[in-house]
Amino acid sequence: MKKFLCLLMLSGTFALASVGENMQIIEKAGTHGSFKGDAKIFSGEVKVEMMFKANEWRDFSGGLVEFSKGARSAWHTHPKGQTLIVTEGEIITKAEGQKALITKKGDVISCPVGVKHFHGASNTSAGAHIALTSEINGKNVEWLELVSDEEYKNALKEAREQE
Ligand code: MN
């Protein structure tokens, strides 16, 4: 009995460190903290909140990204693809060789492996999305050059023409 109790105490202590196979885990909002988007990979004001990490049974992480008006990511690719769920405002996205599009709350952007793209807010509205980003060997993104004002302006024009 004593041994059993001891084991119970131990498992309690380690419950958070080693996510139990049969335990459901709740990660309260804000648990993983947030940071301001780095100017090397974002233009304008961007807030990134980590929501959850990949683990032994989940090969993707989740993050809430909030873009202020005119803000956007740099061009980049994902080695295992990415799914974006728009949660607020307007999110513009462009994949190389494809016309840019403006998406709204509830829209889903599915970006396959290796496709060069960017995402951000429009010039008239802030926007936010949840990013579900798959990873391979701990890597989930390859950052490229910043999206120039000219490229952003052209993308907006393209997107507006399709509205
Ligand atoms: Mn992306």
mmCIF file of N, CA and C in Angstrom, residues 75-82 94-96 98 110-118 133-134 136 140-142 144:
data_model
loop_
_atom_site.group_PDB
_atom_site.id
_atom_site.type_symbol
_atom_site.label_atom_id
_atom_site.label_comp_id
_atom_site.label_asym_id
_atom_site.label_seq_id
_atom_site.Cartn_x
_atom_site.Cartn_y
_atom_site.Cartn_z
ATOM 1 N N TRP A 75 7.861 36.392 -47.000
ATOM 2 C CA TRP A 75 7.653 35.218 -47.846
ATOM 3 C C TRP A 75 8.242 34.023 -47.098
ATOM 4 N N HIS A 76 7.634 32.862 -47.226
ATOM 5 C CA HIS A 76 8.160 31.669 -46.570
ATOM 6 C C HIS A 76 7.543 30.406 -47.155
ATOM 7 N N THR A 77 8.095 29.284 -46.774
ATOM 8 C CA THR A 77 7.535 27.974 -47.146
ATOM 9 C C THR A 77 7.434 27.134 -45.871
ATOM 10 N N HIS A 78 6.625 26.071 -45.948
ATOM 11 C CA HIS A 78 6.499 25.145 -44.814
ATOM 12 C C HIS A 78 6.884 23.736 -45.267
ATOM 13 N N PRO A 79 7.826 23.095 -44.590
ATOM 14 C CA PRO A 79 8.293 21.769 -45.014
ATOM 15 C C PRO A 79 7.250 20.658 -44.864
ATOM 16 N N LYS A 80 6.171 20.924 -44.087
ATOM 17 C CA LYS A 80 5.104 19.913 -43.937
ATOM 18 C C LYS A 80 3.716 20.545 -44.115
ATOM 19 N N GLY A 81 3.705 21.760 -44.718
ATOM 20 C CA GLY A 81 2.435 22.415 -44.976
ATOM 21 C C GLY A 81 1.868 23.166 -43.783
ATOM 22 N N GLN A 82 0.803 23.912 -44.040
ATOM 23 C CA GLN A 82 0.194 24.736 -42.992
ATOM 24 C C GLN A 82 -1.283 24.956 -43.290
ATOM 25 N N LYS A 94 -1.068 35.400 -50.363
ATOM 26 C CA LYS A 94 -0.672 35.185 -51.751
ATOM 27 C C LYS A 94 0.345 34.056 -51.797
ATOM 28 N N ALA A 95 0.125 33.142 -52.726
ATOM 29 C CA ALA A 95 1.107 32.096 -53.000
ATOM 30 C C ALA A 95 1.735 32.464 -54.334
ATOM 31 N N GLU A 96 3.021 32.245 -54.455
ATOM 32 C CA GLU A 96 3.736 32.592 -55.678
ATOM 33 C C GLU A 96 3.069 31.918 -56.887
ATOM 34 N N GLN A 98 0.126 32.498 -57.948
ATOM 35 C CA GLN A 98 -1.332 32.490 -57.808
ATOM 36 C C GLN A 98 -1.794 33.891 -57.435
ATOM 37 N N SER A 110 -5.331 26.550 -46.950
ATOM 38 C CA SER A 110 -4.519 25.329 -46.864
ATOM 39 C C SER A 110 -3.300 25.494 -47.749
ATOM 40 N N CYS A 111 -2.144 25.489 -47.138
ATOM 41 C CA CYS A 111 -0.919 25.708 -47.895
ATOM 42 C C CYS A 111 -0.079 24.425 -47.938
ATOM 43 N N PRO A 112 0.075 23.850 -49.134
ATOM 44 C CA PRO A 112 0.828 22.597 -49.237
ATOM 45 C C PRO A 112 2.332 22.762 -48.984
ATOM 46 N N VAL A 113 2.996 21.674 -48.908
ATOM 47 C CA VAL A 113 4.447 21.612 -48.666
ATOM 48 C C VAL A 113 5.221 22.419 -49.712
ATOM 49 N N GLY A 114 6.108 23.275 -49.246
ATOM 50 C CA GLY A 114 7.057 23.948 -50.127
ATOM 51 C C GLY A 114 6.525 25.093 -50.962
ATOM 52 N N VAL A 115 5.268 25.464 -50.792
ATOM 53 C CA VAL A 115 4.707 26.560 -51.593
ATOM 54 C C VAL A 115 5.088 27.904 -50.952
ATOM 55 N N LYS A 116 5.726 28.758 -51.766
ATOM 56 C CA LYS A 116 6.164 30.069 -51.273
ATOM 57 C C LYS A 116 4.949 30.984 -51.146
ATOM 58 N N HIS A 117 4.756 31.561 -49.975
ATOM 59 C CA HIS A 117 3.569 32.391 -49.742
ATOM 60 C C HIS A 117 3.807 33.388 -48.612
ATOM 61 N N PHE A 118 2.813 34.273 -48.454
ATOM 62 C CA PHE A 118 2.812 35.126 -47.250
ATOM 63 C C PHE A 118 1.376 35.312 -46.805
ATOM 64 N N THR A 133 0.553 24.474 -37.923
ATOM 65 C CA THR A 133 1.743 24.286 -38.740
ATOM 66 C C THR A 133 2.409 22.950 -38.418
ATOM 67 N N SER A 134 2.414 22.087 -39.412
ATOM 68 C CA SER A 134 3.018 20.772 -39.227
ATOM 69 C C SER A 134 4.536 20.885 -39.204
ATOM 70 N N ILE A 136 8.486 18.827 -39.295
ATOM 71 C CA ILE A 136 9.271 17.637 -39.615
ATOM 72 C C ILE A 136 10.650 17.845 -38.997
ATOM 73 N N ASN A 140 9.349 23.818 -38.903
ATOM 74 C CA ASN A 140 8.031 24.020 -39.513
ATOM 75 C C ASN A 140 7.966 25.184 -40.498
ATOM 76 N N VAL A 141 9.061 25.897 -40.654
ATOM 77 C CA VAL A 141 9.038 27.040 -41.580
ATOM 78 C C VAL A 141 10.437 27.348 -42.106
ATOM 79 N N GLU A 142 10.462 27.846 -43.329
ATOM 80 C CA GLU A 142 11.714 28.316 -43.938
ATOM 81 C C GLU A 142 11.446 29.768 -44.315
ATOM 82 N N LEU A 144 11.984 33.457 -45.879
ATOM 83 C CA LEU A 144 12.642 34.044 -47.046
ATOM 84 C C LEU A 144 12.613 35.567 -46.894
#
